[in-house]
Amino acid sequence: MRHGEDDGMMDVFHPDLLLPELQQQIFSALQEALVRDLARVAFGKTLEVSCRNLYVSRGVHHTRFFHCHGPGVKVKTFVYLTPVHSLDDGPYCYIPGSHRNLMLRWRNQMFNSRYGLHRHEYRQVGRQVGLPILGEPGDMVISAQHGAHRGHPQVPSAHRAVLVNVFKPRPAR
């Protein structure tokens, strides 16, 4: 269980090992080869899965503000297992183009440094608008984590389950 930011969200590591009889369905839903190919075309790098998770949240109303995972290429996929039809459900949100907006990143790093905030938070977004990504069970979101993103807070009655994959560059050998 997470505490503080995302308080109350259950983060299950290696859900593919939780129920071996569902392992093939999980791998099928995550489409790892397809995501790896898309990332290679988009970023010119070979990425590999570094972590698989299952996020389960019920009424999580204190989520992290917009943030990124640093300037390096990192991709996360989210496969919705429950319907996410409105902001009430706590959809994944992304500021389009923020992964390429170096001025936005720099402005936030300067602000964060001055006020003692985490380096990769995005508290100063100006007219940038976070796009909530709604969907049905089985829909996948593919996200560049070096852009500004967040999970939207949920209403108390909401619940959401999401399969997550983290892709990072293959280590140099």
Tab-separated table of C-alpha atoms in Angstrom:
chain	number	residue	atom	x	y	z
A	1	MET	CA	0.000	0.000	0.000
A	2	ARG	CA	1.260	3.459	-0.811
A	3	HIS	CA	1.251	6.191	1.804
A	4	GLY	CA	1.557	9.975	1.530
A	5	GLU	CA	1.099	10.811	-2.143
A	6	ASP	CA	-1.190	8.187	-3.717
A	7	ASP	CA	-2.202	7.180	-0.174
A	8	GLY	CA	-4.347	4.060	-0.289
A	9	MET	CA	-3.261	2.834	-3.710
A	10	MET	CA	-2.260	-0.811	-3.754
A	11	ASP	CA	0.842	-1.401	-5.894
A	12	VAL	CA	1.315	-5.103	-6.645
A	13	PHE	CA	4.714	-5.990	-8.091
A	14	HIS	CA	4.968	-8.883	-10.580
A	15	PRO	CA	1.221	-9.537	-11.017
A	16	ASP	CA	2.176	-12.159	-13.618
A	17	LEU	CA	3.491	-14.311	-10.742
A	18	LEU	CA	0.424	-13.774	-8.545
A	19	LEU	CA	-1.853	-16.133	-10.485
A	20	PRO	CA	0.136	-18.374	-12.835
A	21	GLU	CA	-3.058	-19.410	-14.655
A	22	LEU	CA	-3.519	-15.760	-15.772
A	23	GLN	CA	0.093	-15.230	-16.810
A	24	GLN	CA	-0.554	-15.666	-20.550
A	25	GLN	CA	-3.522	-13.275	-20.458
A	26	ILE	CA	-1.435	-10.678	-18.641
A	27	PHE	CA	1.428	-10.906	-21.160
A	28	SER	CA	-1.037	-10.762	-24.042
A	29	ALA	CA	-2.676	-7.606	-22.654
A	30	LEU	CA	0.679	-5.883	-22.076
A	31	GLN	CA	1.772	-6.243	-25.747
A	32	GLU	CA	5.448	-5.962	-24.783
A	33	ALA	CA	6.938	-6.692	-28.233
A	34	LEU	CA	4.687	-4.100	-29.895
A	35	VAL	CA	5.533	-1.422	-27.291
A	36	ARG	CA	9.251	-2.216	-27.597
A	37	ASP	CA	9.038	-1.779	-31.404
A	38	LEU	CA	7.106	1.500	-31.100
A	39	ALA	CA	9.607	2.879	-28.569
A	40	ARG	CA	12.521	1.953	-30.850
A	41	VAL	CA	10.922	3.919	-33.709
A	42	ALA	CA	9.899	6.868	-31.497
A	43	PHE	CA	13.114	7.255	-29.502
A	44	GLY	CA	15.760	5.364	-31.480
A	45	LYS	CA	16.581	3.244	-28.436
A	46	THR	CA	15.985	-0.353	-27.476
A	47	LEU	CA	13.904	-0.462	-24.313
A	48	GLU	CA	13.170	-3.485	-22.179
A	49	VAL	CA	10.713	-4.204	-19.388
A	50	SER	CA	12.181	-3.362	-16.005
A	51	CYS	CA	9.045	-3.761	-13.904
A	52	ARG	CA	5.474	-5.066	-14.109
A	53	ASN	CA	2.833	-3.856	-11.658
A	54	LEU	CA	-0.863	-3.926	-10.923
A	55	TYR	CA	-2.269	-0.687	-9.495
A	56	VAL	CA	-5.559	-0.918	-7.609
A	57	SER	CA	-7.029	2.279	-6.236
A	58	ARG	CA	-10.278	2.999	-4.432
A	59	GLY	CA	-11.136	6.602	-3.699
A	60	VAL	CA	-7.512	7.769	-3.844
A	61	HIS	CA	-7.904	11.533	-3.606
A	62	HIS	CA	-4.345	12.654	-2.781
A	63	THR	CA	-2.256	11.932	-5.878
A	64	ARG	CA	1.117	13.284	-6.952
A	65	PHE	CA	0.983	16.564	-8.832
A	66	PHE	CA	2.265	16.659	-12.417
A	67	HIS	CA	5.813	15.295	-12.483
A	68	CYS	CA	8.271	13.493	-14.732
A	69	HIS	CA	10.834	10.765	-14.146
A	70	GLY	CA	13.834	12.814	-15.254
A	71	PRO	CA	15.122	13.696	-18.721
A	72	GLY	CA	16.070	10.151	-19.790
A	73	VAL	CA	13.811	8.041	-21.993
A	74	LYS	CA	11.474	5.825	-19.986
A	75	VAL	CA	8.127	4.491	-21.206
A	76	LYS	CA	5.217	3.235	-19.123
A	77	THR	CA	2.182	1.438	-20.403
A	78	PHE	CA	-1.130	1.356	-18.583
A	79	VAL	CA	-3.790	-1.212	-19.494
A	80	TYR	CA	-7.106	-0.261	-17.941
A	81	LEU	CA	-8.802	-3.264	-16.329
A	82	THR	CA	-11.814	-1.247	-15.217
A	83	PRO	CA	-13.724	1.482	-17.069
A	84	VAL	CA	-12.320	5.004	-16.724
A	85	HIS	CA	-15.121	7.214	-18.055
A	86	SER	CA	-14.621	10.504	-16.222
A	87	LEU	CA	-12.298	12.508	-13.983
A	88	ASP	CA	-14.121	10.927	-11.026
A	89	ASP	CA	-12.491	7.566	-11.903
A	90	GLY	CA	-8.946	8.956	-11.592
A	91	PRO	CA	-7.657	8.743	-15.169
A	92	TYR	CA	-4.032	8.999	-16.188
A	93	CYS	CA	-3.310	12.578	-17.336
A	94	TYR	CA	-0.495	13.889	-19.564
A	95	ILE	CA	0.572	17.339	-20.741
A	96	PRO	CA	0.999	16.847	-24.504
A	97	GLY	CA	4.437	17.819	-25.819
A	98	SER	CA	5.911	18.246	-22.334
A	99	HIS	CA	8.512	15.537	-23.012
A	100	ARG	CA	10.067	17.899	-25.603
A	101	ASN	CA	9.468	21.222	-23.839
A	102	LEU	CA	12.873	21.964	-22.307
A	103	MET	CA	11.880	25.499	-21.278
A	104	LEU	CA	8.899	24.157	-19.276
A	105	ARG	CA	11.190	21.623	-17.557
A	106	TRP	CA	13.847	24.265	-16.811
A	107	ARG	CA	11.283	26.764	-15.451
A	108	ASN	CA	9.910	24.121	-13.080
A	109	GLN	CA	13.351	23.006	-11.927
A	110	MET	CA	14.288	26.607	-11.080
A	111	PHE	CA	10.994	27.134	-9.199
A	112	ASN	CA	11.375	23.811	-7.358
A	113	SER	CA	14.962	24.587	-6.394
A	114	ARG	CA	13.933	27.961	-4.983
A	115	TYR	CA	11.048	26.521	-2.918
A	116	GLY	CA	12.560	23.185	-1.863
A	117	LEU	CA	10.273	21.035	-4.002
A	118	HIS	CA	11.174	17.783	-5.738
A	119	ARG	CA	13.262	18.543	-8.825
A	120	HIS	CA	10.973	16.780	-11.302
A	121	GLU	CA	7.599	18.184	-10.191
A	122	TYR	CA	5.687	20.442	-12.567
A	123	ARG	CA	4.070	23.133	-10.408
A	124	GLN	CA	4.420	25.858	-13.054
A	125	VAL	CA	2.526	24.702	-16.141
A	126	GLY	CA	1.193	28.050	-17.380
A	127	ARG	CA	-1.401	27.523	-20.086
A	128	GLN	CA	-0.409	23.894	-20.593
A	129	VAL	CA	-3.369	21.606	-19.980
A	130	GLY	CA	-3.204	18.027	-18.761
A	131	LEU	CA	-5.135	15.685	-21.034
A	132	PRO	CA	-7.111	13.045	-19.107
A	133	ILE	CA	-7.025	9.714	-20.903
A	134	LEU	CA	-10.336	7.911	-20.538
A	135	GLY	CA	-10.914	4.352	-21.647
A	136	GLU	CA	-12.510	0.967	-21.431
A	137	PRO	CA	-11.115	-2.252	-19.962
A	138	GLY	CA	-8.358	-3.454	-22.300
A	139	ASP	CA	-7.433	0.025	-23.582
A	140	MET	CA	-3.710	0.805	-23.348
A	141	VAL	CA	-1.989	4.121	-22.718
A	142	ILE	CA	1.655	4.350	-23.843
A	143	SER	CA	3.412	7.237	-22.123
A	144	ALA	CA	6.830	8.895	-22.313
A	145	GLN	CA	7.640	9.327	-18.623
A	146	HIS	CA	10.072	12.181	-19.278
A	147	GLY	CA	6.966	14.307	-19.903
A	148	ALA	CA	4.644	15.802	-17.279
A	149	HIS	CA	2.008	13.327	-16.088
A	150	ARG	CA	-0.092	12.345	-13.100
A	151	GLY	CA	-2.992	10.235	-11.936
A	152	HIS	CA	-6.063	12.387	-11.369
A	153	PRO	CA	-7.615	12.237	-7.864
A	154	GLN	CA	-10.660	9.977	-7.550
A	155	VAL	CA	-13.997	10.509	-5.877
A	156	PRO	CA	-14.488	8.386	-2.710
A	157	SER	CA	-16.717	5.826	-4.474
A	158	ALA	CA	-14.403	5.267	-7.469
A	159	HIS	CA	-12.217	2.254	-8.090
A	160	ARG	CA	-9.656	1.605	-10.787
A	161	ALA	CA	-7.374	-1.301	-11.671
A	162	VAL	CA	-4.502	-0.921	-14.147
A	163	LEU	CA	-1.777	-3.250	-15.413
A	164	VAL	CA	1.495	-1.315	-15.718
A	165	ASN	CA	4.765	-1.982	-17.504
A	166	VAL	CA	7.920	0.122	-17.178
A	167	PHE	CA	10.347	0.122	-20.124
A	168	LYS	CA	13.879	1.477	-19.739
A	169	PRO	CA	16.875	1.559	-22.086
A	170	ARG	CA	18.784	-1.689	-22.331
A	171	PRO	CA	21.972	-1.379	-20.254
A	172	ALA	CA	25.189	-1.073	-22.265
A	173	ARG	CA	27.090	-4.346	-22.423
